[in-house]
mmCIF file of C-alpha atoms and ligand atoms in Angstrom:
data_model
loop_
_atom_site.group_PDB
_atom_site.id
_atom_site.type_symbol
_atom_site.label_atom_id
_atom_site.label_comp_id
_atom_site.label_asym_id
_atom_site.label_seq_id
_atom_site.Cartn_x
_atom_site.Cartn_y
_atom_site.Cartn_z
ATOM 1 C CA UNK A 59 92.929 -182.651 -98.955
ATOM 2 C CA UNK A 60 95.917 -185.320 -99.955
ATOM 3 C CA UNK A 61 94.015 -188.979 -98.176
ATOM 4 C CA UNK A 62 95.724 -189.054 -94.381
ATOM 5 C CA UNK A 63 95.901 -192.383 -92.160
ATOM 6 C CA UNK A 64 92.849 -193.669 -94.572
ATOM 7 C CA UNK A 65 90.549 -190.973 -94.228
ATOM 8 C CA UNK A 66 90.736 -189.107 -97.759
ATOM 9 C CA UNK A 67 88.440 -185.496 -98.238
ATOM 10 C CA UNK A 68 85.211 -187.196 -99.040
ATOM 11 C CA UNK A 69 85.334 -189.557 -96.102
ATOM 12 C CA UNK A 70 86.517 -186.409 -93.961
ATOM 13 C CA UNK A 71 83.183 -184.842 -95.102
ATOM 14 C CA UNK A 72 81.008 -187.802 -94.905
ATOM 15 C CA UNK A 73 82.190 -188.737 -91.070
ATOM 16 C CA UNK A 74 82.597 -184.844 -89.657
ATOM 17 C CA UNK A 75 80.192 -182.459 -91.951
ATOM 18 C CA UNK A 76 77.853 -183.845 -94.320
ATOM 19 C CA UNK A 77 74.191 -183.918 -92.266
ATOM 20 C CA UNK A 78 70.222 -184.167 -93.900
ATOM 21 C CA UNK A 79 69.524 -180.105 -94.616
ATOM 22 C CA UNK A 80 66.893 -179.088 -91.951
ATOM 23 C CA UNK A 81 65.501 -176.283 -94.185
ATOM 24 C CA UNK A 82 63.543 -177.301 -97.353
ATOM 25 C CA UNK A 83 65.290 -174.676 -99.704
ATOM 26 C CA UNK A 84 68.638 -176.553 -99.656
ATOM 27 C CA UNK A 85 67.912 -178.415 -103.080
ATOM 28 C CA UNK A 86 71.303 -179.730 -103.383
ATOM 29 C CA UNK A 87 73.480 -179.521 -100.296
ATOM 30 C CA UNK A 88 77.376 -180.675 -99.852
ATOM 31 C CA UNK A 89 78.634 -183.302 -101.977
ATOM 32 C CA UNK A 90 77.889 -182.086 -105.332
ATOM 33 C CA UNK A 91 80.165 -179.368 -107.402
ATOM 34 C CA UNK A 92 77.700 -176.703 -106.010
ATOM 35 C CA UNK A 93 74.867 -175.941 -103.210
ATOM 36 C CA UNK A 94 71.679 -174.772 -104.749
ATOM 37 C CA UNK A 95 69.238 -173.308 -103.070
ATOM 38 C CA UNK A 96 65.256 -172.012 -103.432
ATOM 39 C CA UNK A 97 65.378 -169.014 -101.920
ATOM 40 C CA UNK A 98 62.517 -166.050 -103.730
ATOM 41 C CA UNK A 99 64.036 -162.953 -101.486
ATOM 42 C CA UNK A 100 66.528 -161.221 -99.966
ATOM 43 C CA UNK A 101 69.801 -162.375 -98.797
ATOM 44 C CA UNK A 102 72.410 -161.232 -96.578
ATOM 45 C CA UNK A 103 75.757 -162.918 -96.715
ATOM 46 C CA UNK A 104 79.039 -162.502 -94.969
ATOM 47 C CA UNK A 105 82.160 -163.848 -94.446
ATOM 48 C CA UNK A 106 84.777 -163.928 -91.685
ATOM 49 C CA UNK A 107 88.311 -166.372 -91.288
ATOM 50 C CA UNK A 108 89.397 -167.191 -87.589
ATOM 51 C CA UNK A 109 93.737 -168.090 -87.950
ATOM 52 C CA UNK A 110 95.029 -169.813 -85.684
ATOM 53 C CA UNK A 111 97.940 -167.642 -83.556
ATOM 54 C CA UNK A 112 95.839 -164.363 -84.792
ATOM 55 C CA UNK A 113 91.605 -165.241 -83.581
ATOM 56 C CA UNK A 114 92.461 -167.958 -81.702
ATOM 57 C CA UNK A 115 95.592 -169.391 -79.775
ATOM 58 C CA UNK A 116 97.553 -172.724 -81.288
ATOM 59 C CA UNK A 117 96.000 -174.664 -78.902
ATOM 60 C CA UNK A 118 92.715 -173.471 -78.059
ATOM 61 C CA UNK A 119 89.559 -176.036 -77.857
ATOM 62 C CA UNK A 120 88.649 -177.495 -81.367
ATOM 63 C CA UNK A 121 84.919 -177.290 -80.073
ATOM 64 C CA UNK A 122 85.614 -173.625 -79.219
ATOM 65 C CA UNK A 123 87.086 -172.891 -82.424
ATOM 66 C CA UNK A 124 84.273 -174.037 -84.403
ATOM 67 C CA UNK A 125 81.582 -172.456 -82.244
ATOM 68 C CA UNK A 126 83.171 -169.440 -82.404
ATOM 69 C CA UNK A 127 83.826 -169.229 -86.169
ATOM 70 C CA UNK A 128 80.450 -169.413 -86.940
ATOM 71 C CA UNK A 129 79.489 -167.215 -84.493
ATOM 72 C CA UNK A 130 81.350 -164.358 -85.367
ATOM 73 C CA UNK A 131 79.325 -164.772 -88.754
ATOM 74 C CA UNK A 132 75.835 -165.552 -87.256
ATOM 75 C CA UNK A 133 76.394 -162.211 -85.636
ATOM 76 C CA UNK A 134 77.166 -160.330 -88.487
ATOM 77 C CA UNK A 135 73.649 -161.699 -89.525
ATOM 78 C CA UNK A 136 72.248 -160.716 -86.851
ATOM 79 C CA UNK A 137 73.626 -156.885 -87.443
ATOM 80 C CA UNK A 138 71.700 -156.772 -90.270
ATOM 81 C CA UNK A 139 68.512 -158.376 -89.260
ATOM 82 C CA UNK A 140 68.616 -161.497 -90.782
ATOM 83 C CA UNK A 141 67.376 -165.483 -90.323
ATOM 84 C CA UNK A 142 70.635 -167.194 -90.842
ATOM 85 C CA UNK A 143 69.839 -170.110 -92.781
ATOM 86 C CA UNK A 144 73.110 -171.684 -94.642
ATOM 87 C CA UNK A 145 76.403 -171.548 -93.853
ATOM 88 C CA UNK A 146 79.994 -172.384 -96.147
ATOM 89 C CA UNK A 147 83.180 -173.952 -94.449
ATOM 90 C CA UNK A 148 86.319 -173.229 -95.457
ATOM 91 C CA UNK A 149 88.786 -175.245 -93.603
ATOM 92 C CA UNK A 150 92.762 -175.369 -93.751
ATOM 93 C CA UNK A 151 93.953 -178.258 -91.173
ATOM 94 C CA UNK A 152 97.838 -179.452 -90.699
ATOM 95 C CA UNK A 153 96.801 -183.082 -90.626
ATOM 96 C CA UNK A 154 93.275 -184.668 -90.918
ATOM 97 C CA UNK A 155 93.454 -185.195 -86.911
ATOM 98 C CA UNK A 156 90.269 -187.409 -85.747
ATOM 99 C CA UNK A 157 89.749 -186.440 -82.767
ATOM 100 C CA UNK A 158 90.740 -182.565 -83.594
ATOM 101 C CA UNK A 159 87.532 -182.709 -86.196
ATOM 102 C CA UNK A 160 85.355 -184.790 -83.817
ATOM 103 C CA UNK A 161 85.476 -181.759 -81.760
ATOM 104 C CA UNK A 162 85.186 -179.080 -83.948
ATOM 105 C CA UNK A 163 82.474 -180.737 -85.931
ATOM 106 C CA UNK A 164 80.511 -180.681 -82.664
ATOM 107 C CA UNK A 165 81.398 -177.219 -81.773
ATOM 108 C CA UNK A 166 80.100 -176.539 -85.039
ATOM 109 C CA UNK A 167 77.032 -177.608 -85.076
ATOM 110 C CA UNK A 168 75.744 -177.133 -81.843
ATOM 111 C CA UNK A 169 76.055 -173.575 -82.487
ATOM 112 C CA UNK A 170 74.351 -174.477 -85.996
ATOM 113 C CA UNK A 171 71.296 -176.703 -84.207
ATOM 114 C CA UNK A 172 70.764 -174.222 -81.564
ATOM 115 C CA UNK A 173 70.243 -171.247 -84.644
ATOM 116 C CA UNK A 174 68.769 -173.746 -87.193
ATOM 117 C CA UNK A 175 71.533 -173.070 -90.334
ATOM 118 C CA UNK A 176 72.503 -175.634 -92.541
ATOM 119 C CA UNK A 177 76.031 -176.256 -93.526
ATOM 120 C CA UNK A 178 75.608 -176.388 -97.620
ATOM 121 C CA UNK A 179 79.334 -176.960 -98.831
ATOM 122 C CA UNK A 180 82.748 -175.550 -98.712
ATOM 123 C CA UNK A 181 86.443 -176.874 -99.041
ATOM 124 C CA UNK A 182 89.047 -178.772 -96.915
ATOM 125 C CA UNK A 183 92.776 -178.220 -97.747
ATOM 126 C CA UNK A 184 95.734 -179.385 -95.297
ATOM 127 C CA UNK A 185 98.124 -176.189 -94.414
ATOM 128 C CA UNK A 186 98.030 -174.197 -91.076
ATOM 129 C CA UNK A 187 95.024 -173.984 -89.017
ATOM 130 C CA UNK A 188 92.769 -171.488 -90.487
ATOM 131 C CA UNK A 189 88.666 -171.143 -90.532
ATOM 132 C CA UNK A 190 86.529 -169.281 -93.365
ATOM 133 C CA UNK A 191 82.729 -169.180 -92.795
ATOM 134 C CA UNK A 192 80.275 -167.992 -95.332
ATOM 135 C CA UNK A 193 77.326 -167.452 -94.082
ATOM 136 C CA UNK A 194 74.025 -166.389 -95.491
ATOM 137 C CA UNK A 195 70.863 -165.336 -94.272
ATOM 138 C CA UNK A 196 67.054 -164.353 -95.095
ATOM 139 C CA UNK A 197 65.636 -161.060 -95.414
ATOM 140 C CA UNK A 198 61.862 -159.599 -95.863
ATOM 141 C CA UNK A 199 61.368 -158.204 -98.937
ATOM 142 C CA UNK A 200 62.810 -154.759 -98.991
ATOM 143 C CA UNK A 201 64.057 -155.153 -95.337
ATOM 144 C CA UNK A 202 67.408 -154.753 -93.534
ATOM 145 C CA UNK A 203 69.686 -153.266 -91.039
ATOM 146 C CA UNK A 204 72.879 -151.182 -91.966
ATOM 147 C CA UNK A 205 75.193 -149.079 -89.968
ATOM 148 C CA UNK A 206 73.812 -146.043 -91.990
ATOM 149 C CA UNK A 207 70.010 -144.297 -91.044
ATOM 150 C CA UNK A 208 70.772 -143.079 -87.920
ATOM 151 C CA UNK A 209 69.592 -139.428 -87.359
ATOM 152 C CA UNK A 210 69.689 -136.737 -84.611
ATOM 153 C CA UNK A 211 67.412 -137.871 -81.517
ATOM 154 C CA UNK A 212 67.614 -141.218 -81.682
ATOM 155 C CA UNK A 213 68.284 -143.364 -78.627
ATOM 156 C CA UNK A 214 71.103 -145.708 -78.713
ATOM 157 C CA UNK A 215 70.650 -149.070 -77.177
ATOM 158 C CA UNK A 216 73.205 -152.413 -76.590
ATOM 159 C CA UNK A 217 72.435 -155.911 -76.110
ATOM 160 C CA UNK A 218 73.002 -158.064 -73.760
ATOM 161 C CA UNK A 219 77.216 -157.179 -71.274
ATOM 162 C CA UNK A 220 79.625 -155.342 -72.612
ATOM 163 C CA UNK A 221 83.371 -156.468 -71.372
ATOM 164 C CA UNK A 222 83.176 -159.800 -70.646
ATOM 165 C CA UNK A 223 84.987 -161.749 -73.511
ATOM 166 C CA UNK A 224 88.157 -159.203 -72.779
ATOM 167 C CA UNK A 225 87.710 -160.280 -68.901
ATOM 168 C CA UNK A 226 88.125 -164.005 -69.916
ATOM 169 C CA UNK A 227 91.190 -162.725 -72.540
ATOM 170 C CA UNK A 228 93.074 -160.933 -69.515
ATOM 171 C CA UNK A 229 92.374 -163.766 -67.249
ATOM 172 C CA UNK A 230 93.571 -166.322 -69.802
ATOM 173 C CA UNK A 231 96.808 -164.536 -70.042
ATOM 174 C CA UNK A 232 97.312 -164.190 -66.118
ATOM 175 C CA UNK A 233 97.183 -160.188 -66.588
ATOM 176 C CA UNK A 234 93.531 -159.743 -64.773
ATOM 177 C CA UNK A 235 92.733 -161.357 -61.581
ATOM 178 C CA UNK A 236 89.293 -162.930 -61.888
ATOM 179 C CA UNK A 237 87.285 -163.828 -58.614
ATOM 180 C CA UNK A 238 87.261 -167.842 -59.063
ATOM 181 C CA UNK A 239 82.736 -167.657 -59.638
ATOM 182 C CA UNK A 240 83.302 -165.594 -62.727
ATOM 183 C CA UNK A 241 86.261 -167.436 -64.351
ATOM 184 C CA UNK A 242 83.803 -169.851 -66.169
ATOM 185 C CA UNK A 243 81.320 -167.600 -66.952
ATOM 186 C CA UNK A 244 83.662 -164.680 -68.779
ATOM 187 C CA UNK A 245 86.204 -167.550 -70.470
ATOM 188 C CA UNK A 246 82.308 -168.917 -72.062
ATOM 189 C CA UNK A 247 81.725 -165.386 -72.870
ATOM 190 C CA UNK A 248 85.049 -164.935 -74.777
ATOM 191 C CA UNK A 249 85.613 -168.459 -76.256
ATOM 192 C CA UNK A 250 81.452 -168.806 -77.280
ATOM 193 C CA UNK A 251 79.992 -165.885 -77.826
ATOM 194 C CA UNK A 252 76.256 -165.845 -78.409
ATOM 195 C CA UNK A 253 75.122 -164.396 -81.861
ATOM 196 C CA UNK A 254 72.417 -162.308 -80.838
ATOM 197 C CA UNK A 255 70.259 -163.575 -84.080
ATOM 198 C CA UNK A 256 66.933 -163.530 -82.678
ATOM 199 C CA UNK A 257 67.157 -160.017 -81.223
ATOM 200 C CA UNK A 258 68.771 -158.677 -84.563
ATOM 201 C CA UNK A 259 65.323 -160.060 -86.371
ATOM 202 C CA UNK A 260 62.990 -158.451 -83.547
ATOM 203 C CA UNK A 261 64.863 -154.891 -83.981
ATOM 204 C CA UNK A 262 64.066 -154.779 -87.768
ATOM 205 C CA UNK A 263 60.977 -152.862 -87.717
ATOM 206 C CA UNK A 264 62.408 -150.385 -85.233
ATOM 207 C CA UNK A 265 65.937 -149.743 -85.374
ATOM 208 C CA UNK A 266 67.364 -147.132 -87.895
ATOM 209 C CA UNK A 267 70.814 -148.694 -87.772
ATOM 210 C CA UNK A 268 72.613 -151.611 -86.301
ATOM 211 C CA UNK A 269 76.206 -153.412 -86.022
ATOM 212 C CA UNK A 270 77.661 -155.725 -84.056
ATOM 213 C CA UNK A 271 79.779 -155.355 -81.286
ATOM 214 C CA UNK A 272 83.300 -157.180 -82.644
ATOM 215 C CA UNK A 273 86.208 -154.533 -81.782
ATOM 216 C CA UNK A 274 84.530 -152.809 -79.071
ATOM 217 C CA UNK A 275 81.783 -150.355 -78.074
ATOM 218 C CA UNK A 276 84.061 -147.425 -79.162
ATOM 219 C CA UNK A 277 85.001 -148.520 -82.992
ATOM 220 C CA UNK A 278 81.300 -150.095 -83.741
ATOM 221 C CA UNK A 279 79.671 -147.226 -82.211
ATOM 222 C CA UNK A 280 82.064 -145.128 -83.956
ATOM 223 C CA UNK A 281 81.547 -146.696 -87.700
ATOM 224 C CA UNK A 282 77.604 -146.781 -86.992
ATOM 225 C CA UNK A 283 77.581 -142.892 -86.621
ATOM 226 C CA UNK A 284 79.978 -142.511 -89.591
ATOM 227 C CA UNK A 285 78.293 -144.495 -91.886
ATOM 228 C CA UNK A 286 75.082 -142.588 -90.542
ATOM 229 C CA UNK A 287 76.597 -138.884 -90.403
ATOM 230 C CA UNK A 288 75.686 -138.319 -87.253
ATOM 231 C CA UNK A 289 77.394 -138.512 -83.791
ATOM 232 C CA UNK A 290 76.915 -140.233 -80.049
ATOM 233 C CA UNK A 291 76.814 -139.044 -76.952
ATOM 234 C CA UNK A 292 76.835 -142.269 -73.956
ATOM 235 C CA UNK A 293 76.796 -142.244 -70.684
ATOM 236 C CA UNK A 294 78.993 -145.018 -69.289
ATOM 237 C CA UNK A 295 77.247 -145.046 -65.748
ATOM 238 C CA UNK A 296 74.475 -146.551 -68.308
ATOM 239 C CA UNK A 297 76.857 -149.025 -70.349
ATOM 240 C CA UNK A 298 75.669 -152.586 -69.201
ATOM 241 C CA UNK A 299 78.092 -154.391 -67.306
ATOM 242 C CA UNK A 300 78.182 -157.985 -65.956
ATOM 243 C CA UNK A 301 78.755 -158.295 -62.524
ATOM 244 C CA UNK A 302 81.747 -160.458 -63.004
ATOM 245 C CA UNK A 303 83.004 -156.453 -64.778
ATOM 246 C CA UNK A 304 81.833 -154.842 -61.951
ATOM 247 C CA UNK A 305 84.106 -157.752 -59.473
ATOM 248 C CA UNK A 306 87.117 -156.394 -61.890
ATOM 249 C CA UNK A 307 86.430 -152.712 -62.164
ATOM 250 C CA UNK A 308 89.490 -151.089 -60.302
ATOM 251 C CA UNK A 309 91.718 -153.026 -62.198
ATOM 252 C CA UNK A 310 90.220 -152.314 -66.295
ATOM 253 C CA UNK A 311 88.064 -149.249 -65.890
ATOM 254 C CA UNK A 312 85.880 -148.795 -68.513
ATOM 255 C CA UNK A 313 88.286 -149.103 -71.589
ATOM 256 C CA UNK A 314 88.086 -153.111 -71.160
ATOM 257 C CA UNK A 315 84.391 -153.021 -71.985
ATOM 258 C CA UNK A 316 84.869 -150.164 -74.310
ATOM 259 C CA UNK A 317 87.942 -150.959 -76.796
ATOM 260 C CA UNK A 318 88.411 -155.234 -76.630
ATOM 261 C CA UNK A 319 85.785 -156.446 -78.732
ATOM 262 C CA UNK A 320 84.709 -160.009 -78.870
ATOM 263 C CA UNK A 321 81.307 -159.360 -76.991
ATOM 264 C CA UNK A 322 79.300 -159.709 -79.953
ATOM 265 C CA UNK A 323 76.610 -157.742 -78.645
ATOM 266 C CA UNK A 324 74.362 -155.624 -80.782
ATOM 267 C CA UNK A 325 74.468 -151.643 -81.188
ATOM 268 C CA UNK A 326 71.523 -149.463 -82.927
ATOM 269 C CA UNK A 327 69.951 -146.774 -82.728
ATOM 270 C CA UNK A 328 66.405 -146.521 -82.184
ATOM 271 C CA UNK A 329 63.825 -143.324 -83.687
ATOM 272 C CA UNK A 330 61.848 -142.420 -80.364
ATOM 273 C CA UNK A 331 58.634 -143.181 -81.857
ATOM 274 C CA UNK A 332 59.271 -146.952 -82.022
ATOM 275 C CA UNK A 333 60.147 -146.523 -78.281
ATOM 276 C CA UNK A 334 57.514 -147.901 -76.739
ATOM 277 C CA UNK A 335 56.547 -150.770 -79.344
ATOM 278 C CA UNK A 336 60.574 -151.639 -79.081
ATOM 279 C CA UNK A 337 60.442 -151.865 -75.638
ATOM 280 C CA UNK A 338 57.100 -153.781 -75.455
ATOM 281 C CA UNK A 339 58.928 -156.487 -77.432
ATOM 282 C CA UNK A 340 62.305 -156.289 -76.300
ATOM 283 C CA UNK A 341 61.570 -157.302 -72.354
ATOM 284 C CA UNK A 342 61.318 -160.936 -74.043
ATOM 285 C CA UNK A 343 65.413 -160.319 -74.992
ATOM 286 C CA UNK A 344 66.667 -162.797 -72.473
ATOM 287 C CA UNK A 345 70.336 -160.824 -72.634
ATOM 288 C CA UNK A 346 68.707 -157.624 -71.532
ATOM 289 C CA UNK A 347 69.032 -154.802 -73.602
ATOM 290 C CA UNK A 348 69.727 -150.908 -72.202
ATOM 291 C CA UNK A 349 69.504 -147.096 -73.777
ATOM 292 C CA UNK A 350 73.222 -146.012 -73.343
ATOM 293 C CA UNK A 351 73.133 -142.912 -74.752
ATOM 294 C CA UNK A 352 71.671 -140.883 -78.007
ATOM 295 C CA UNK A 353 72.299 -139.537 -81.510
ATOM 296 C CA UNK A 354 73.233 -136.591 -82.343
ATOM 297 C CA UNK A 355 73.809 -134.381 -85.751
ATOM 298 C CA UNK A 356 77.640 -133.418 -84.432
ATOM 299 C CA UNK A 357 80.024 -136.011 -85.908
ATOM 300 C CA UNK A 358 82.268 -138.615 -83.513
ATOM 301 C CA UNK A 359 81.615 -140.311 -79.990
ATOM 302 C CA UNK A 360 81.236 -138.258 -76.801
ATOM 303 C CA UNK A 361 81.411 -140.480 -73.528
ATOM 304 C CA UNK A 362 80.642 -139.074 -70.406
ATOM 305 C CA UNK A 363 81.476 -140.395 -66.660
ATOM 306 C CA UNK A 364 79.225 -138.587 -64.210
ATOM 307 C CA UNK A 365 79.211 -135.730 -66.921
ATOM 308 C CA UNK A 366 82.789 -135.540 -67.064
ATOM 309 C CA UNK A 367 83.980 -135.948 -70.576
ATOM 310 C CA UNK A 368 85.711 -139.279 -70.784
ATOM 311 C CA UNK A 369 88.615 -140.933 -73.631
ATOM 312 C CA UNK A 370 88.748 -144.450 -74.054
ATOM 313 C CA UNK A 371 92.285 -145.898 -74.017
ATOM 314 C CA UNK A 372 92.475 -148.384 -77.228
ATOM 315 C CA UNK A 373 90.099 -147.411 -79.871
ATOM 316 C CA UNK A 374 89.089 -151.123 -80.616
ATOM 317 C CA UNK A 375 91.044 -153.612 -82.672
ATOM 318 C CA UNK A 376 92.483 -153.221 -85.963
ATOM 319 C CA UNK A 377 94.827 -155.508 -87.750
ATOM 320 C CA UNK A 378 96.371 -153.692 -89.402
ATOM 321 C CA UNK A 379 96.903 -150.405 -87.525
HETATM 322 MG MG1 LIG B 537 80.265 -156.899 -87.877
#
């Protein structure tokens, strides 16, 4: 970044990013030409860019904006099982705005506190608003969650409610009429989703498959049993629903909680002999989690309302379709 009102790329970094490494593998964190790191396993690592006018309106909350960029990461983490530990930032800004990076910075890293990753480098440029996140996280040897080992019989399960960030998106755009005591709660939902990291890590020794819930119930689901061969069959009456949803029902139906996305929940299937030890560890899951429905060999999603077959409207978000 070109030096702006005094405050040049390295003094951007030193005032808004640079922080002592919490975890004892960083060797060499930001500053230096590279991170390195002491890490003997496995790691996962993905990466996902929030632009602004496309993830994220011009003039949404800087603090918002930088929760929710490395959230959408942490959560692809926590698809896959793993302890997020270090993150990258990426970050294209029009102007080296003070008290736009204050914010952000803090968005940032509360998020990052709260799940214990470091931030280990990255780049600043100046050109539209735009946020890239690497993130990377630990496995056990030999471990890890993918959308593929699902088989016939297995019970499918979700995380936490299903519907709310698209609540908070309808509501933000005067298109849904929220009643006033869930406006906060479903705008939070939408604008900071919680990676469901600790829950991805208990489910590795059960689940046979996992992803995370970022276009909607009906695409995830849908690439989970592709990837695996198999198909679904759900149940909506089972689907877990806040009850700020259930305020809003008559007016989105199911296809809100079905085909928006942005809930960041967690999908897998489950074999029914880890049943019982799942569910002996999962009543600690503070989001709740609930058996919506189960595996089976025939390929696509079936959903069902009171045994009726059922067709979700929008089949998730695609940007390109
Ligand atoms: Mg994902």
């Amino acid at each position: 970044m070109k030096p702006d009102r005094g405050m040049d790329e390295f003094g951007l970094i030193d005032r808004f990013f640079r922080r002592p490494p919490r975890n004892p593998q960083v060797a060499v964190s930001i500053g230096d030409d590279a991170a390195v790191l002491d890490v003997g396993g496995r790691l996962a690592i993905t990466t996902d860019t929030l632009l602004a006018g496309v993830h994220f309106a011009n003039g949404a909350r800087a603090f918002d904006v930088g929760y929710k960029a490395l959230a959408v990461n942490l959560s692809d983490l926590a698809a896959m099982g793993a302890r997020p530990r270090f993150f990258l930032l990426n970050l294209s800004v029009p102007a080296a705005t003070e008290t736009w990076l204050a914010d952000f910075s803090a968005g940032l890293f509360a998020l990052a506190d709260a799940q214990g990753v470091d931030l280990i480098g990255g780049d600043t440029v100046r050109g539209p608003l735009g946020v890239t996140i690497t993130a990377l996280g630990e496995l056990p040897p030999g471990a890890g969650l993918t959308r593929a080992g699902a088989r016939p019989g297995d019970r499918i399960y979700v995380t936490g409610r299903l519907g709310c960030a698209a609540l908070g998106f309808y509501y933000r755009q005067g298109r849904l009429d929220v009643p006033p005591m869930f406006r906060d709660g479903v705008l939070a939902r939408l604008d900071r989703p919680t990676p469901r990291c600790q829950e991805g890590m208990a489910l590795l020794p059960f689940a046979s498959a996992a992803i995370d819930v970022s276009d909607g119930l009906a695409a995830d689901l849908g690439h989970m049993m592709e990837a695996s061969g198999t198909g679904a069959e759900i149940d909506l009456a089972r689907l877990p629903l806040s009850a700020a949803y259930a305020a809003c029902f008559s007016a989105v139906g199911w296809d809100a909680a079905l085909g928006f996305g942005d809930d960041y929940e967690l999908c897998f299937a489950l074999p029914q002999e880890h049943v019982m030890a799942f569910e002996a560890v999962s009543c600690a899951f503070a989001c709740g989690v609930r058996h919506v429905g189960d595996v089976v060999a025939t390929p696509g999603v079936r959903w069902f309302d009171k045994g009726r077959p059922y067709v979700p409207l929008r089949r998730g978000f695609n940007h390109f379709g």
